[in-house]
Short mmCIF file of C-alpha atoms and ligand atoms in Angstrom, two decimals:
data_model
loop_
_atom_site.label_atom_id
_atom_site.label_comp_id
_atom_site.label_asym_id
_atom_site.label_seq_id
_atom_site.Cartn_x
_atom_site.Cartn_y
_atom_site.Cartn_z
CA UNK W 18 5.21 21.01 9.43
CA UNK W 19 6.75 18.44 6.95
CA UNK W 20 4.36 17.71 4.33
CA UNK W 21 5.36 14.66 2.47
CA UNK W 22 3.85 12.24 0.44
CA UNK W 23 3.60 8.20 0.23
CA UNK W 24 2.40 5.27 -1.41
CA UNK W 25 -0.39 3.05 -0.86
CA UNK W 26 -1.68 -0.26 -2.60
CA UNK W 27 -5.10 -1.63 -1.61
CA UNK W 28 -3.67 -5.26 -1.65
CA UNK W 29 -6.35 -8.33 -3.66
CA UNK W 30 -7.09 -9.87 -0.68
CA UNK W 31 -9.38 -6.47 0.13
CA UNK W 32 -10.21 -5.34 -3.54
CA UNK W 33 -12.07 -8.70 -3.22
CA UNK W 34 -13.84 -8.48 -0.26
CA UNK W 35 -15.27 -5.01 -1.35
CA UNK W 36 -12.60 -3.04 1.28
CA UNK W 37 -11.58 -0.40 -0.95
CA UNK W 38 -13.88 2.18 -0.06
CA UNK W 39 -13.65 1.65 3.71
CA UNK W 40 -10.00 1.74 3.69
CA UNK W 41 -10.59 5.03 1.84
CA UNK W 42 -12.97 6.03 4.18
CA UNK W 43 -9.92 5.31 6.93
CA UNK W 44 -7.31 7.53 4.92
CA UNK W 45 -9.53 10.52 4.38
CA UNK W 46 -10.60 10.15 8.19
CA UNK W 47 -7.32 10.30 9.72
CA UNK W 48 -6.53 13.31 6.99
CA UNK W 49 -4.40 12.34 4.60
CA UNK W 50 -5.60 13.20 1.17
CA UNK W 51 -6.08 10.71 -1.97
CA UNK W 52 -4.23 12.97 -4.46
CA UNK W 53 -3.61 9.89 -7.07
CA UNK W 54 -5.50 6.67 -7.64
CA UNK W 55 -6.25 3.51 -10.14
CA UNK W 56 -7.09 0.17 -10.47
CA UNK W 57 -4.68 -2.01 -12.08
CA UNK W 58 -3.97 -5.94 -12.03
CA UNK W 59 -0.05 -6.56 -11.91
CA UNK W 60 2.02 -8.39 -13.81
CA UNK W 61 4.20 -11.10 -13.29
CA UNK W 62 7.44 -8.43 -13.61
CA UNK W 63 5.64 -5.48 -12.15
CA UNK W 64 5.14 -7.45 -8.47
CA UNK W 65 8.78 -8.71 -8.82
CA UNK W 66 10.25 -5.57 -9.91
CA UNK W 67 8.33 -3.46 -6.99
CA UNK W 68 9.22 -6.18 -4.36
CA UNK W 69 12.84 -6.59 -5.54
CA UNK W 70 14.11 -5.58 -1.78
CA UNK W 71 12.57 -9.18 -1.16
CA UNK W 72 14.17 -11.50 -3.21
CA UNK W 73 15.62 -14.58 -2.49
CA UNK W 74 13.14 -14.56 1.12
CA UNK W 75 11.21 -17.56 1.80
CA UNK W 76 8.06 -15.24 1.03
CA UNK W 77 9.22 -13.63 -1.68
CA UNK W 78 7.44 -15.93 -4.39
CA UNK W 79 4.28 -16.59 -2.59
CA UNK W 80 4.05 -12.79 -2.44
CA UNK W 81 4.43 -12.68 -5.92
CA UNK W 82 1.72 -15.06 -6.78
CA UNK W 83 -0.63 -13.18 -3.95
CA UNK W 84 0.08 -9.24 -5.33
CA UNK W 85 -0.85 -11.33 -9.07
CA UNK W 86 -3.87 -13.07 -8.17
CA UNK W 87 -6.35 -10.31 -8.58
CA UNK W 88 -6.59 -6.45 -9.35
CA UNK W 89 -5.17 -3.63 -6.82
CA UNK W 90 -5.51 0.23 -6.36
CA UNK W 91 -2.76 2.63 -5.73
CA UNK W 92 -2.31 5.65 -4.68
CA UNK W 93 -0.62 8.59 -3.41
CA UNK W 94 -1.34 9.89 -0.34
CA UNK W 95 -0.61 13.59 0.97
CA UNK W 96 -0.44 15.48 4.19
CA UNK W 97 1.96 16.52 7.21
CA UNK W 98 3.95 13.23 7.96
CA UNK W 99 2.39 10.95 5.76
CA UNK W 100 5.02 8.36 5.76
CA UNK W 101 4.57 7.61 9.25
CA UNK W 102 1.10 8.46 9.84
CA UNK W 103 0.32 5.98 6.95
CA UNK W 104 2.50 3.21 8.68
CA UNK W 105 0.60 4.18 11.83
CA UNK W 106 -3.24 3.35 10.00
CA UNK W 107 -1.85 0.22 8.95
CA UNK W 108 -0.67 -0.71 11.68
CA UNK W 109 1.86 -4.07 11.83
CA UNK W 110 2.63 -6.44 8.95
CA UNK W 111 1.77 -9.57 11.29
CA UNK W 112 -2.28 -8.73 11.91
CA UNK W 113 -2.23 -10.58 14.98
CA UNK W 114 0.69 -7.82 16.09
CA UNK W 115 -0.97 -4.98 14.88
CA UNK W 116 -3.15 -2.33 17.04
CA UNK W 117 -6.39 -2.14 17.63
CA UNK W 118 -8.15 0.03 15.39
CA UNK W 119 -5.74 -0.05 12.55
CA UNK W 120 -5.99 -1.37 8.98
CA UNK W 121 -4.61 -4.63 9.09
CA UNK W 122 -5.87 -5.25 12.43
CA UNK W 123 -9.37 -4.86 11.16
CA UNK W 124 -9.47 -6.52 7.24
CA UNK W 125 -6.14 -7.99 7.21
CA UNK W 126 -6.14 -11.71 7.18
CA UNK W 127 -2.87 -13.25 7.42
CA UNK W 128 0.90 -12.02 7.43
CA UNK W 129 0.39 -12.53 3.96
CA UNK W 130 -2.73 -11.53 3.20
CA UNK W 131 -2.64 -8.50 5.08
CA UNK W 132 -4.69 -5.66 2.80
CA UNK W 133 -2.74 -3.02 2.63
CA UNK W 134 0.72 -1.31 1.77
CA UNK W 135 2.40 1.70 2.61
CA UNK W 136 5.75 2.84 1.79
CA UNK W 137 8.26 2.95 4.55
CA UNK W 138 10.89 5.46 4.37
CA UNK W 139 10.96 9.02 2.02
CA UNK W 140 13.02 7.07 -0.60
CA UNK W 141 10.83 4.20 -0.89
CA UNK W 142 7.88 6.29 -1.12
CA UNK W 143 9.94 8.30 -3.76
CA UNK W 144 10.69 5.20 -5.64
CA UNK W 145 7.46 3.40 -5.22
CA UNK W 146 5.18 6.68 -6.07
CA UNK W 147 7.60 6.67 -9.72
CA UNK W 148 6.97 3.03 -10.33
CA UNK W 149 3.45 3.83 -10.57
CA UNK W 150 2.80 7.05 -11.31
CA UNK W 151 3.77 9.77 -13.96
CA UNK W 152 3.96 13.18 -12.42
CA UNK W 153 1.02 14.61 -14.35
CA UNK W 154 -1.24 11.83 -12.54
CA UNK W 155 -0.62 13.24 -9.20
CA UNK W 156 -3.61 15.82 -8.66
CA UNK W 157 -2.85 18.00 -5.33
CA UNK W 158 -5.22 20.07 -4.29
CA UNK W 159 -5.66 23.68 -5.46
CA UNK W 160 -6.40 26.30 -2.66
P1 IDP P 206 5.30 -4.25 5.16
O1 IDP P 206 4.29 -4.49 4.03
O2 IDP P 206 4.62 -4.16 6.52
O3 IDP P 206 6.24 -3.09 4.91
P2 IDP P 206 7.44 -6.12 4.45
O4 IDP P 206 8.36 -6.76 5.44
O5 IDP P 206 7.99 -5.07 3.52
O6 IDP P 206 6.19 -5.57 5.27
O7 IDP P 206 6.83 -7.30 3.58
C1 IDP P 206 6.14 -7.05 2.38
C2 IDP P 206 4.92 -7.93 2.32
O8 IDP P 206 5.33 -9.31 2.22
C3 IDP P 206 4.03 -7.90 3.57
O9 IDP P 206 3.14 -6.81 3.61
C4 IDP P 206 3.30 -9.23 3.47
O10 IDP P 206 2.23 -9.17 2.51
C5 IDP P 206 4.41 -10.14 2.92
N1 IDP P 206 5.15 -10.82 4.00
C6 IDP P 206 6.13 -10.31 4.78
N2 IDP P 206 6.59 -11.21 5.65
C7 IDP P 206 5.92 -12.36 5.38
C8 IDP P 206 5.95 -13.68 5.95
O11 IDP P 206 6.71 -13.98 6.87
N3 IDP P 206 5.06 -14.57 5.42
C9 IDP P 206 4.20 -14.27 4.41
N4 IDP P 206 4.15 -13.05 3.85
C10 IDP P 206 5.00 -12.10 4.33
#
């Protein structure tokens, strides 16, 4: 049993359409555990800086100006395989590709627009969770 930990970002498009407490709803259902959360509106340098893998794509700027245009939450999500369980709720960055019954399929509303985030490998999740979070923000829970 692997237990591992990831990153998540309710995107703007969802924060305002009232989604974040059914996409909670959705993580805590499929048993992965909210161990760190906030709200926060990015910056300009904080959306570049965290989507810096995307530079110089024809999205890249647009994506910018979307992750900008109103507040987020993130948070850090624990349990066995959480990297790929995660990736599994969300389901496929096109919504029109993604499964039935997952995230995106369900709130997302274009490629761009598509509600949620989730890191995709153990070092992204390790360098996304950092770019966010201080260690004593992460609250695991106590048996
Ligand atoms: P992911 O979020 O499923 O991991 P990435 O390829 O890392 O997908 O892309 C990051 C984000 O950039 C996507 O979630 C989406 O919001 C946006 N994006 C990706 N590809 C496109 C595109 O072709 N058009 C518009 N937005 C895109």
């Amino acid at each position: 049993m692997t237990i591992e930990r990831t990153f998540s970002i309710v995107k703007p498009d969802a924060v305002k359409r009232n989604l974040i407490g059914a996409i909670y709803q959705r993580i805590e259902a499929a048993g992965l555990q909210i161990v760190a959360a906030k709200m926060l509106h990015l910056t300009k340098e904080q959306a570049q800086g965290f989507y810096a893998e995307h530079e110089g794509k024809p999205f890249y700027d647009g994506l910018v100006e979307f992750m900008t245009s109103g507040p987020v939450t993130v948070q850090v999500l624990e349990g066995e395989n959480a990297i790929t369980r995660y990736r599994e709720l969300m389901g496929k960055t096109n919504p029109e590709e993604a499964a039935c019954g997952t995230l995106r399929a369900d709130f997302a509303e274009s490629m761009r627009f598509n509600s949620v985030h989730g890191s995709d490998s153990p070092a992204s999740a390790e360098r996304e969770i950092a770019y966010f979070f201080a260690g004593d923000e992460i609250c695991p829970r106590t048996l």
